[in-house]
Short mmCIF file of C-alpha atoms and ligand atoms in Angstrom, two decimals:
data_model
loop_
_atom_site.label_atom_id
_atom_site.label_comp_id
_atom_site.label_asym_id
_atom_site.label_seq_id
_atom_site.Cartn_x
_atom_site.Cartn_y
_atom_site.Cartn_z
CA MET A 1 -27.41 -1.81 -35.02
CA LEU A 2 -24.72 -2.24 -32.74
CA LYS A 3 -26.10 0.93 -31.63
CA LYS A 4 -29.04 0.09 -30.69
CA LEU A 5 -27.37 -3.62 -29.11
CA PHE A 6 -25.13 -1.19 -26.07
CA LEU A 7 -28.52 0.71 -26.13
CA SER A 8 -30.25 -2.34 -25.23
CA SER A 9 -27.14 -3.63 -22.29
CA LEU A 10 -27.15 -0.96 -20.35
CA VAL A 11 -30.52 -0.84 -20.14
CA ILE A 12 -30.31 -4.00 -18.66
CA LEU A 13 -27.00 -3.41 -16.85
CA PHE A 14 -29.34 -0.63 -15.16
CA ILE A 15 -32.00 -2.89 -14.82
CA LEU A 16 -30.14 -5.16 -12.41
CA LEU A 17 -28.50 -3.03 -11.18
CA SER A 18 -31.60 -1.43 -9.63
CA ILE A 19 -32.12 -4.27 -8.44
CA ALA A 20 -29.73 -5.42 -6.31
CA LEU A 21 -29.02 -1.59 -4.92
CA TYR A 22 -32.38 -2.66 -3.96
CA ARG A 23 -32.29 -6.14 -2.74
CA THR A 24 -28.91 -4.51 -0.35
CA ALA A 25 -31.13 -1.01 1.06
CA ILE A 26 -33.40 -4.23 2.74
CA HIS A 27 -31.02 -6.45 3.48
CA THR A 28 -30.77 -5.45 6.84
CA VAL A 29 -32.53 -4.89 10.13
CA SER A 30 -34.50 -2.98 11.78
CA VAL A 31 -33.13 -1.09 14.67
CA LYS A 32 -35.31 -2.71 17.67
CA GLY A 33 -34.89 -1.95 21.66
CA THR A 34 -33.34 -4.97 23.28
CA ILE A 35 -34.76 -6.95 26.14
CA ALA A 36 -34.16 -5.90 29.41
CA GLY A 37 -33.56 -8.32 32.24
CA GLU A 38 -33.64 -8.42 35.53
CA VAL A 39 -30.70 -7.68 37.49
CA ILE A 40 -29.20 -10.91 38.48
CA ALA A 41 -26.30 -10.90 41.59
CA ILE A 42 -25.26 -13.76 41.12
CA ASP A 43 -21.75 -14.20 44.07
CA GLU A 44 -19.51 -13.17 41.99
CA LEU A 45 -16.19 -13.78 43.52
CA ARG A 46 -17.64 -17.13 44.14
CA ALA A 47 -17.72 -17.83 41.15
CA ILE A 48 -14.68 -17.29 39.80
CA GLN A 49 -13.83 -19.00 42.65
CA ASN A 50 -15.77 -22.41 41.43
CA LEU A 51 -13.90 -22.29 38.90
CA SER A 52 -10.96 -21.74 39.79
CA ALA A 53 -10.86 -24.64 41.64
CA SER A 54 -12.66 -26.98 39.50
CA ILE A 55 -9.83 -26.82 37.47
CA ARG A 56 -7.58 -28.66 39.70
CA PHE A 57 -9.41 -31.36 39.35
CA LYS A 58 -7.33 -33.93 36.84
CA THR A 59 -10.48 -35.27 35.08
CA ILE A 60 -8.50 -35.66 32.70
CA SER A 61 -10.37 -39.18 29.58
CA TYR A 62 -8.17 -41.21 28.11
CA GLN A 63 -8.86 -43.56 25.54
CA ASP A 64 -7.37 -46.60 26.76
CA LYS A 65 -10.39 -46.65 30.21
CA GLU A 66 -7.69 -48.11 32.20
CA LYS A 67 -5.80 -44.49 32.07
CA PHE A 68 -8.28 -42.60 33.12
CA PRO A 69 -7.34 -41.14 36.45
CA PHE A 70 -10.75 -41.56 38.58
CA GLU A 71 -9.76 -40.92 42.20
CA GLU A 72 -9.13 -36.74 40.83
CA PHE A 73 -13.16 -37.97 39.03
CA ASN A 74 -14.05 -39.26 42.14
CA ASN A 75 -12.71 -35.99 44.43
CA PHE A 76 -14.95 -33.69 41.59
CA ILE A 77 -17.95 -35.65 42.25
CA LYS A 78 -17.10 -35.24 46.14
CA TRP A 79 -16.36 -31.15 45.62
CA ALA A 80 -19.32 -30.31 43.35
CA ALA A 81 -21.52 -32.31 46.33
CA ALA A 82 -19.34 -29.46 48.88
CA THR A 83 -20.07 -26.49 47.17
CA TYR A 84 -23.35 -26.37 46.12
CA PRO A 85 -25.15 -28.16 48.82
CA GLU A 86 -28.73 -26.81 47.12
CA PHE A 87 -28.47 -27.40 43.91
CA HIS A 88 -27.68 -31.53 45.56
CA GLN A 89 -30.48 -31.65 47.71
CA ALA A 90 -33.13 -29.78 45.21
CA MET A 91 -32.46 -32.21 42.98
CA GLU A 92 -32.42 -36.27 42.51
CA ILE A 93 -29.36 -37.38 41.60
CA VAL A 94 -28.22 -40.55 39.51
CA GLN A 95 -24.48 -41.65 39.21
CA LEU A 96 -23.51 -43.44 35.82
CA GLU A 97 -19.71 -44.84 36.33
CA HIS A 98 -18.35 -40.76 37.03
CA SER A 99 -21.39 -39.11 34.74
CA LEU A 100 -24.16 -36.80 36.58
CA LEU A 101 -27.77 -37.14 36.22
CA PHE A 102 -29.66 -34.49 37.82
CA LYS A 103 -33.45 -33.61 37.86
CA TRP A 104 -35.34 -30.59 39.22
CA GLN A 105 -39.23 -32.00 38.54
CA GLY A 106 -41.38 -29.49 37.07
CA SER A 107 -44.60 -29.54 38.99
CA ASP A 108 -46.51 -29.61 36.20
CA SER A 109 -45.26 -32.59 34.92
CA THR A 110 -47.89 -32.93 31.36
CA LEU A 111 -44.80 -30.73 30.25
CA ALA A 112 -41.85 -32.09 28.84
CA PRO A 113 -38.79 -31.94 30.29
CA ILE A 114 -35.50 -29.65 29.41
CA LEU A 115 -32.07 -30.86 30.01
CA PHE A 116 -28.92 -28.28 29.99
CA GLU A 117 -25.76 -31.09 29.48
CA GLY A 118 -22.04 -30.39 29.89
CA HIS A 119 -18.48 -32.82 29.99
CA HIS A 120 -16.26 -32.32 33.47
CA ASP A 121 -13.45 -34.29 31.49
CA VAL A 122 -10.62 -32.39 29.90
CA VAL A 123 -7.87 -34.06 27.20
CA PRO A 124 -4.50 -33.77 28.36
CA ILE A 125 -1.79 -31.46 27.62
CA ILE A 126 0.54 -32.49 24.31
CA PRO A 127 3.65 -33.58 25.62
CA GLY A 128 5.76 -30.74 24.88
CA THR A 129 4.18 -27.38 25.12
CA GLU A 130 3.46 -27.44 28.81
CA ASN A 131 6.21 -24.86 29.09
CA LEU A 132 4.67 -22.34 26.11
CA TRP A 133 1.45 -21.88 28.54
CA GLN A 134 1.70 -18.79 30.67
CA GLU A 135 0.28 -20.02 33.94
CA ASN A 136 0.35 -23.58 35.22
CA PRO A 137 -2.98 -25.49 32.65
CA PHE A 138 -4.09 -27.70 36.48
CA ALA A 139 -3.73 -24.62 39.08
CA GLY A 140 -6.46 -22.98 38.14
CA ALA A 141 -4.76 -19.23 38.13
CA ILE A 142 -6.34 -15.86 38.11
CA SER A 143 -5.50 -13.02 36.76
CA ASN A 144 -5.80 -10.71 33.61
CA ASN A 145 -9.29 -10.62 34.60
CA ARG A 146 -9.28 -14.28 32.69
CA ILE A 147 -9.66 -17.67 34.76
CA TRP A 148 -7.10 -19.92 33.87
CA GLY A 149 -6.39 -23.50 32.97
CA ARG A 150 -7.93 -26.88 31.39
CA GLY A 151 -11.73 -26.53 31.13
CA ALA A 152 -11.04 -23.47 31.43
CA LEU A 153 -13.31 -22.71 27.82
CA ASP A 154 -14.08 -26.75 27.48
CA ASP A 155 -16.43 -27.68 29.75
CA LYS A 156 -15.73 -27.12 33.33
CA SER A 157 -17.11 -23.09 32.66
CA GLY A 158 -20.10 -24.99 31.44
CA VAL A 159 -20.97 -27.61 34.12
CA VAL A 160 -19.45 -24.77 36.44
CA GLY A 161 -21.65 -21.71 35.21
CA LEU A 162 -24.80 -24.44 34.97
CA MET A 163 -24.50 -24.96 39.10
CA GLU A 164 -24.33 -21.55 39.53
CA ALA A 165 -27.00 -20.48 37.99
CA ALA A 166 -29.76 -23.01 39.58
CA THR A 167 -27.93 -22.61 43.00
CA TYR A 168 -29.21 -18.68 42.38
CA LEU A 169 -32.26 -20.50 41.17
CA ILE A 170 -32.82 -22.63 44.24
CA LYS A 171 -31.45 -19.35 46.67
CA LYS A 172 -34.05 -17.61 45.37
CA ASN A 173 -36.72 -20.44 46.05
CA PHE A 174 -37.54 -20.15 42.29
CA LYS A 175 -39.93 -23.83 40.80
CA PRO A 176 -39.83 -25.13 37.90
CA LYS A 177 -42.55 -25.43 35.85
CA ARG A 178 -41.68 -27.78 33.29
CA THR A 179 -38.56 -30.68 34.94
CA VAL A 180 -35.20 -29.48 34.14
CA TYR A 181 -32.14 -32.10 34.20
CA PHE A 182 -28.24 -31.78 34.91
CA SER A 183 -26.72 -33.86 32.61
CA PHE A 184 -22.79 -34.20 33.79
CA GLY A 185 -20.20 -36.57 30.64
CA HIS A 186 -17.56 -37.75 32.29
CA ASP A 187 -15.23 -38.36 28.67
CA GLU A 188 -17.04 -36.23 26.06
CA GLU A 189 -13.47 -35.82 25.36
CA VAL A 190 -13.58 -39.76 24.03
CA GLY A 191 -16.77 -40.50 22.43
CA GLY A 192 -19.18 -39.77 25.22
CA SER A 193 -19.56 -43.90 27.06
CA GLY A 194 -21.33 -42.01 29.89
CA ALA A 195 -23.74 -39.50 27.64
CA ALA A 196 -24.43 -42.33 26.34
CA LEU A 197 -25.34 -44.40 29.07
CA ILE A 198 -27.91 -41.31 30.67
CA THR A 199 -29.47 -41.37 27.07
CA ALA A 200 -30.31 -44.12 27.44
CA LYS A 201 -31.54 -44.34 31.02
CA LEU A 202 -33.55 -41.41 29.69
CA LYS A 203 -35.02 -43.88 27.54
CA GLU A 204 -35.76 -46.85 29.87
CA GLU A 205 -38.14 -44.59 31.65
CA GLY A 206 -39.76 -43.17 29.02
CA VAL A 207 -38.41 -39.24 29.07
CA GLN A 208 -38.58 -36.67 25.76
CA LEU A 209 -37.56 -33.27 26.41
CA HIS A 210 -39.39 -30.20 24.35
CA TRP A 211 -35.76 -29.57 23.75
CA SER A 212 -31.61 -29.88 25.36
CA LEU A 213 -28.71 -27.27 25.58
CA GLY A 214 -25.26 -28.89 25.23
CA GLU A 215 -21.90 -27.56 24.67
CA GLY A 216 -20.53 -25.62 21.32
CA SER A 217 -20.01 -22.76 19.37
CA PHE A 218 -19.88 -18.72 21.49
CA VAL A 219 -21.07 -15.71 21.80
CA ASN A 220 -18.45 -13.96 19.50
CA LYS A 221 -17.40 -10.73 17.97
CA GLY A 222 -14.88 -10.16 15.42
CA PHE A 223 -15.55 -13.49 13.87
CA PHE A 224 -17.30 -12.34 10.79
CA PRO A 225 -15.59 -9.36 9.28
CA GLY A 226 -16.69 -6.13 9.62
CA VAL A 227 -20.14 -7.07 12.61
CA ASP A 228 -18.72 -5.24 15.40
CA LYS A 229 -21.90 -6.64 17.57
CA PHE A 230 -22.18 -9.91 19.06
CA VAL A 231 -22.94 -13.04 17.15
CA ALA A 232 -24.36 -15.87 18.63
CA PRO A 233 -24.70 -19.19 16.56
CA ILE A 234 -26.56 -21.47 17.93
CA ASN A 235 -25.44 -24.84 16.49
CA VAL A 236 -29.10 -25.94 15.27
CA ALA A 237 -26.85 -29.48 14.22
CA GLU A 238 -23.78 -31.16 14.37
CA LYS A 239 -21.86 -33.60 11.26
CA GLY A 240 -20.59 -36.82 11.54
CA SER A 241 -17.68 -38.14 10.09
CA ALA A 242 -16.97 -40.85 7.94
CA ASN A 243 -13.07 -42.71 7.77
CA LEU A 244 -12.01 -44.27 3.93
CA MET A 245 -8.56 -45.98 3.34
CA ILE A 246 -7.61 -45.53 -0.86
CA VAL A 247 -6.11 -48.33 -1.19
CA ALA A 248 -3.12 -47.75 -4.44
CA LYS A 249 -1.87 -51.20 -6.26
CA ALA A 250 0.45 -51.60 -8.72
CA LYS A 251 3.32 -53.54 -8.90
CA GLY A 252 6.52 -54.64 -6.26
CA GLY A 253 9.86 -55.51 -6.70
CA HIS A 254 13.08 -53.79 -6.01
CA SER A 255 13.47 -50.34 -5.91
CA SER A 256 16.54 -50.29 -8.47
CA THR A 257 13.48 -50.81 -11.73
CA PRO A 258 10.76 -48.94 -10.76
CA PRO A 259 8.38 -50.03 -13.38
CA GLN A 260 6.24 -45.51 -14.59
CA ARG A 261 3.54 -45.50 -12.14
CA THR A 262 4.20 -46.81 -8.46
CA ALA A 263 1.73 -47.79 -6.40
CA VAL A 264 2.40 -44.36 -4.29
CA THR A 265 2.31 -42.24 -8.05
CA ILE A 266 -0.20 -44.13 -8.23
CA LEU A 267 -1.95 -43.80 -4.54
CA ALA A 268 -0.79 -39.85 -4.41
CA GLU A 269 -2.29 -39.02 -8.40
CA ALA A 270 -5.29 -40.62 -6.82
CA LEU A 271 -5.10 -37.94 -3.14
CA VAL A 272 -4.19 -34.05 -5.66
CA LYS A 273 -8.09 -36.30 -7.64
CA LEU A 274 -9.90 -35.79 -4.22
CA GLU A 275 -8.89 -31.99 -3.25
CA LYS A 276 -9.49 -30.98 -7.25
CA GLU A 277 -13.07 -32.13 -6.71
CA PRO A 278 -13.59 -31.96 -2.69
CA LEU A 279 -17.51 -33.10 -2.23
CA PRO A 280 -20.01 -30.61 -3.60
CA GLY A 281 -20.78 -26.99 -1.80
CA SER A 282 -22.44 -24.00 -0.77
CA LEU A 283 -25.33 -21.35 1.43
CA GLU A 284 -28.23 -23.45 1.08
CA GLY A 285 -30.71 -24.44 4.25
CA LEU A 286 -28.54 -24.17 7.29
CA SER A 287 -25.82 -22.03 5.52
CA ALA A 288 -27.76 -20.04 3.66
CA ALA A 289 -30.43 -18.86 6.86
CA MET A 290 -26.75 -18.21 8.50
CA PHE A 291 -25.02 -16.14 7.08
CA ASN A 292 -29.07 -14.46 5.36
CA GLU A 293 -29.01 -13.60 8.83
CA VAL A 294 -25.28 -12.07 10.31
CA SER A 295 -24.94 -10.34 6.78
CA LYS A 296 -27.66 -7.84 7.51
CA HIS A 297 -25.56 -6.98 9.64
CA MET A 298 -21.69 -5.87 7.12
CA PRO A 299 -20.63 -3.57 5.49
CA PHE A 300 -22.55 -1.76 2.18
CA GLY A 301 -20.27 -4.24 -0.08
CA TYR A 302 -21.13 -7.92 1.48
CA ARG A 303 -24.57 -6.19 2.55
CA PHE A 304 -24.46 -5.64 -1.48
CA LEU A 305 -22.48 -9.65 -2.26
CA PHE A 306 -24.73 -11.63 -0.24
CA ALA A 307 -28.60 -9.64 -0.88
CA ASN A 308 -27.24 -10.50 -4.15
CA ARG A 309 -26.84 -14.19 -4.33
CA TRP A 310 -29.00 -14.44 -7.21
CA LEU A 311 -26.03 -12.75 -8.82
CA PHE A 312 -22.96 -13.26 -7.33
CA GLY A 313 -23.69 -17.21 -5.74
CA GLY A 314 -20.87 -18.75 -7.61
CA VAL A 315 -18.16 -15.83 -6.51
CA LEU A 316 -19.26 -16.16 -2.89
CA ASP A 317 -19.55 -19.78 -2.50
CA SER A 318 -15.53 -20.00 -3.38
CA GLN A 319 -14.90 -16.79 -1.81
CA LEU A 320 -16.29 -18.43 1.92
CA SER A 321 -14.74 -21.28 0.12
CA SER A 322 -11.51 -20.44 0.52
CA THR A 323 -11.85 -19.86 4.30
CA PRO A 324 -10.62 -23.40 6.40
CA ILE A 325 -13.88 -22.07 8.72
CA ILE A 326 -16.50 -21.32 6.30
CA ASN A 327 -15.64 -24.57 4.60
CA ALA A 328 -15.81 -26.69 6.91
CA MET A 329 -19.41 -25.12 7.42
CA ILE A 330 -20.74 -25.04 3.38
CA ARG A 331 -19.33 -29.03 3.20
CA THR A 332 -18.58 -31.97 4.38
CA THR A 333 -13.86 -31.44 4.01
CA THR A 334 -11.78 -34.03 3.05
CA ALA A 335 -8.56 -34.59 4.93
CA PRO A 336 -6.01 -37.09 4.53
CA THR A 337 -4.60 -37.89 7.90
CA MET A 338 -2.03 -41.66 7.81
CA LEU A 339 0.03 -43.12 5.23
CA ASN A 340 1.93 -46.04 4.13
CA GLY A 341 3.82 -46.97 1.76
CA SER A 342 7.00 -49.37 1.39
CA VAL A 343 8.73 -50.88 4.85
CA LYS A 344 12.10 -50.48 3.69
CA SER A 345 13.64 -47.84 1.27
CA ASN A 346 14.72 -50.69 -1.45
CA VAL A 347 11.11 -52.68 -1.66
CA LEU A 348 8.59 -51.23 -3.69
CA PRO A 349 5.35 -51.49 -2.14
CA ILE A 350 2.34 -53.36 -4.12
CA GLU A 351 0.29 -51.48 -1.66
CA ALA A 352 -0.18 -47.78 -1.02
CA THR A 353 -2.96 -46.84 1.93
CA ALA A 354 -4.00 -43.26 2.61
CA LEU A 355 -6.80 -43.09 5.14
CA ILE A 356 -8.97 -39.44 4.90
CA ASN A 357 -10.93 -38.00 7.45
CA PHE A 358 -14.68 -36.82 5.77
CA ARG A 359 -16.52 -34.19 7.74
CA LEU A 360 -20.31 -34.75 6.18
CA HIS A 361 -22.29 -32.00 6.49
CA PRO A 362 -25.78 -32.85 7.00
CA ARG A 363 -26.87 -32.47 2.78
CA ASP A 364 -24.11 -35.60 2.80
CA THR A 365 -24.93 -39.02 4.24
CA THR A 366 -21.73 -41.83 4.55
CA GLU A 367 -23.07 -43.86 1.86
CA SER A 368 -23.55 -40.60 -0.57
CA VAL A 369 -19.61 -39.66 -0.08
CA THR A 370 -18.22 -42.98 -0.37
CA ASP A 371 -19.65 -42.98 -3.09
CA HIS A 372 -18.42 -39.48 -4.34
CA VAL A 373 -15.15 -41.04 -3.78
CA ARG A 374 -15.08 -43.92 -6.19
CA ARG A 375 -16.64 -41.61 -9.26
CA VAL A 376 -13.24 -39.38 -8.89
CA VAL A 377 -10.82 -41.71 -7.78
CA GLY A 378 -11.88 -45.97 -7.75
CA SER A 379 -10.55 -47.47 -11.47
CA ASN A 380 -8.46 -51.31 -11.48
CA ASP A 381 -5.70 -49.67 -9.32
CA VAL A 382 -7.38 -47.93 -6.47
CA GLU A 383 -9.61 -49.34 -4.22
CA VAL A 384 -11.82 -47.42 -1.73
CA ARG A 385 -12.45 -49.48 1.69
CA PHE A 386 -14.82 -47.81 3.98
CA LEU A 387 -13.95 -48.29 7.33
CA GLY A 388 -16.49 -46.70 9.38
CA GLY A 389 -18.62 -43.32 10.62
CA ARG A 390 -20.96 -42.24 12.40
CA GLU A 391 -24.28 -40.31 10.00
CA ALA A 392 -24.15 -35.97 10.72
CA SER A 393 -27.58 -35.59 12.93
CA GLU A 394 -30.49 -34.75 12.55
CA ILE A 395 -30.90 -30.62 11.73
CA SER A 396 -32.75 -29.20 15.26
CA SER A 397 -35.71 -26.73 14.45
CA TRP A 398 -34.49 -22.54 14.69
CA ASP A 399 -38.21 -21.27 14.70
CA SER A 400 -38.38 -23.25 18.20
CA PRO A 401 -38.98 -22.92 21.97
CA GLY A 402 -36.32 -23.50 22.59
CA PHE A 403 -33.98 -21.66 19.96
CA LYS A 404 -35.87 -18.60 20.85
CA ILE A 405 -35.03 -18.79 24.91
CA ILE A 406 -32.11 -19.29 24.06
CA SER A 407 -31.69 -15.89 22.21
CA SER A 408 -33.82 -13.40 23.52
CA SER A 409 -31.63 -15.11 27.13
CA LEU A 410 -28.72 -14.31 25.62
CA GLU A 411 -30.46 -10.04 24.55
CA LYS A 412 -31.56 -9.79 28.05
CA VAL A 413 -27.52 -10.22 28.80
CA TYR A 414 -25.40 -9.32 26.25
CA GLY A 415 -28.17 -5.94 24.54
CA GLN A 416 -27.55 -7.03 21.11
CA VAL A 417 -26.73 -10.36 19.87
CA VAL A 418 -27.20 -12.03 16.13
CA SER A 419 -28.69 -14.94 16.59
CA VAL A 420 -28.13 -17.80 13.87
CA PRO A 421 -28.73 -21.54 13.85
CA GLY A 422 -25.53 -22.51 13.30
CA LEU A 423 -23.03 -26.30 13.10
CA MET A 424 -20.84 -27.47 14.97
CA ILE A 425 -17.98 -28.34 13.21
CA ALA A 426 -16.25 -31.20 16.17
CA ALA A 427 -18.24 -33.71 17.90
CA SER A 428 -20.49 -33.70 20.63
CA ASP A 429 -22.30 -35.16 23.94
CA THR A 430 -25.00 -34.00 21.81
CA ARG A 431 -25.69 -36.31 19.13
CA HIS A 432 -26.51 -39.00 22.50
CA TYR A 433 -29.20 -36.74 24.37
CA SER A 434 -30.39 -35.78 20.79
CA GLN A 435 -31.96 -38.99 20.21
CA VAL A 436 -34.61 -38.26 23.38
CA ALA A 437 -35.39 -34.90 22.43
CA ASP A 438 -37.42 -32.77 19.76
CA ASN A 439 -34.80 -30.09 19.28
CA SER A 440 -31.00 -29.83 20.62
CA PHE A 441 -29.27 -27.08 21.02
CA ARG A 442 -25.03 -26.51 21.52
CA PHE A 443 -24.07 -23.78 22.34
CA ASN A 444 -22.26 -22.13 25.39
CA PRO A 445 -23.18 -18.39 26.05
CA PHE A 446 -19.31 -17.44 27.67
CA SER A 447 -17.95 -14.65 24.85
CA ILE A 448 -14.84 -14.98 23.41
CA VAL A 449 -12.75 -13.49 20.72
CA PRO A 450 -10.92 -15.69 17.87
CA GLU A 451 -7.69 -15.32 19.98
CA ASP A 452 -9.17 -17.39 22.54
CA MET A 453 -9.97 -20.83 20.04
CA THR A 454 -5.98 -22.13 20.16
CA GLY A 455 -6.90 -22.98 23.94
CA ILE A 456 -9.72 -25.30 23.17
CA HIS A 457 -7.96 -28.47 23.58
CA GLY A 458 -5.00 -26.22 23.09
CA THR A 459 -2.64 -24.29 24.90
CA ASN A 460 -3.32 -20.92 27.00
CA GLU A 461 -7.21 -22.19 27.28
CA SER A 462 -9.10 -19.23 29.68
CA ILE A 463 -12.06 -17.82 30.02
CA ASP A 464 -12.29 -13.11 30.48
CA ILE A 465 -14.00 -12.93 33.32
CA ASP A 466 -16.31 -10.88 32.71
CA SER A 467 -17.95 -13.40 29.77
CA PHE A 468 -18.66 -16.12 32.43
CA ILE A 469 -20.55 -13.70 34.51
CA ALA A 470 -21.97 -13.39 31.68
CA GLY A 471 -23.01 -17.13 30.49
CA ILE A 472 -24.19 -18.19 33.88
CA LYS A 473 -26.47 -14.64 33.83
CA THR A 474 -27.46 -16.09 30.83
CA TYR A 475 -28.34 -19.36 31.76
CA VAL A 476 -30.14 -18.39 34.74
CA GLU A 477 -32.13 -16.92 32.02
CA ILE A 478 -32.32 -19.30 29.81
CA ILE A 479 -33.01 -21.26 32.54
CA ARG A 480 -36.22 -19.71 34.48
CA GLU A 481 -37.48 -19.02 30.96
CA GLY A 482 -37.63 -22.44 29.75
CA SER A 483 -39.02 -24.11 32.51
CA SER A 484 -42.53 -21.33 32.62
CA ASN A 485 -43.00 -21.76 30.29
ZN1 LIG B 1 -16.15 -30.10 24.98
#
């Protein structure tokens, strides 16, 4: 009997293993030739110097509108007009506050337009970190094959790169068939009121875009374990955000005679419960599409796991959740940020509060997140207050013309690139423009390595010169293809 049982388990194991191995073998890509693009001879030196010059304008945006250095913004706008005369002459220009909308009329007005967007404001330098910079953050230094300074990646390379690319096409006498808009916001980092104004203007004119492309993720190498090719996560959605206040209540009094449970310990317990029970997340929909594609380029071990999610789904989910950046892609994240208790060392608080910031995965809503938190921690002693938030964006199609044009343009410039749909973890101006677009993509065609990430909003922001040039060439391809089809 036992022997029979042992034998049949062995047979089942053998069958499972064969299926898993077969699935791994077909979980791969056939080697295909890359699409050859024509040689794009942009004036590289000029483009590099222009990005460097653009960084010298201290176009810093602040939450407090009074603090905006508007003189710097005006000077930047004048500089752009003087530096890119062909671009400015070819377009109809509308300035709304310090944001700019350019319209390049297409020959076929029956076709829906496309839009490319960026922003010329930058975040400030964190006080106290100035001397950690290798180069002055507003000098636009060019050294070690890099261009340095605030905005080098976020997002003056985008704005300058788009003007360079369009200028190249204008000089080649290229005429778009589909109308092309370029939009450069002046306060993306503090909410994007400029992008909202431009979106309202487009709505007013009855413009419905075929698709739009704004800042987002980058072409990268070295972010995914074992993948030695360029990966381009083209973001097709953007996470939402919600702030919730957890209020723990208890009797106040003198700290010399504390009760067993104080407002602070009740609050602490609530926070621990939330940490232990995060919002559910797993590989499905968008995240599944992304990892399914990337994993085909991974070494055997990873391919074996990803090809057999039916068998290893649970292991994979918990493995992926342990890396903060991947965890953020597959679920709504929970981040307690601000705490408050008593005002005095010898006074027991009657209320202790924690503000928790959630970043919403498209599968969740502000309402479902609030319900989750109430279910996990709500009680007579703990109140959950919803302070405000924004829903995640709609998910754009990665089987649509815009996505395909972006990925084929990348191949023309970079050679083999694994283009996959991605999820934008941070917020961007696209949440405004997407209101008037059939599909919206959030992606910069510049390539970065993991170390470059700390520069964005941090210290030593800089862009590799070859990556900047490759990005401009990709923009040329995207604008040309996008406006011709
Ligand atoms: Zn940005």
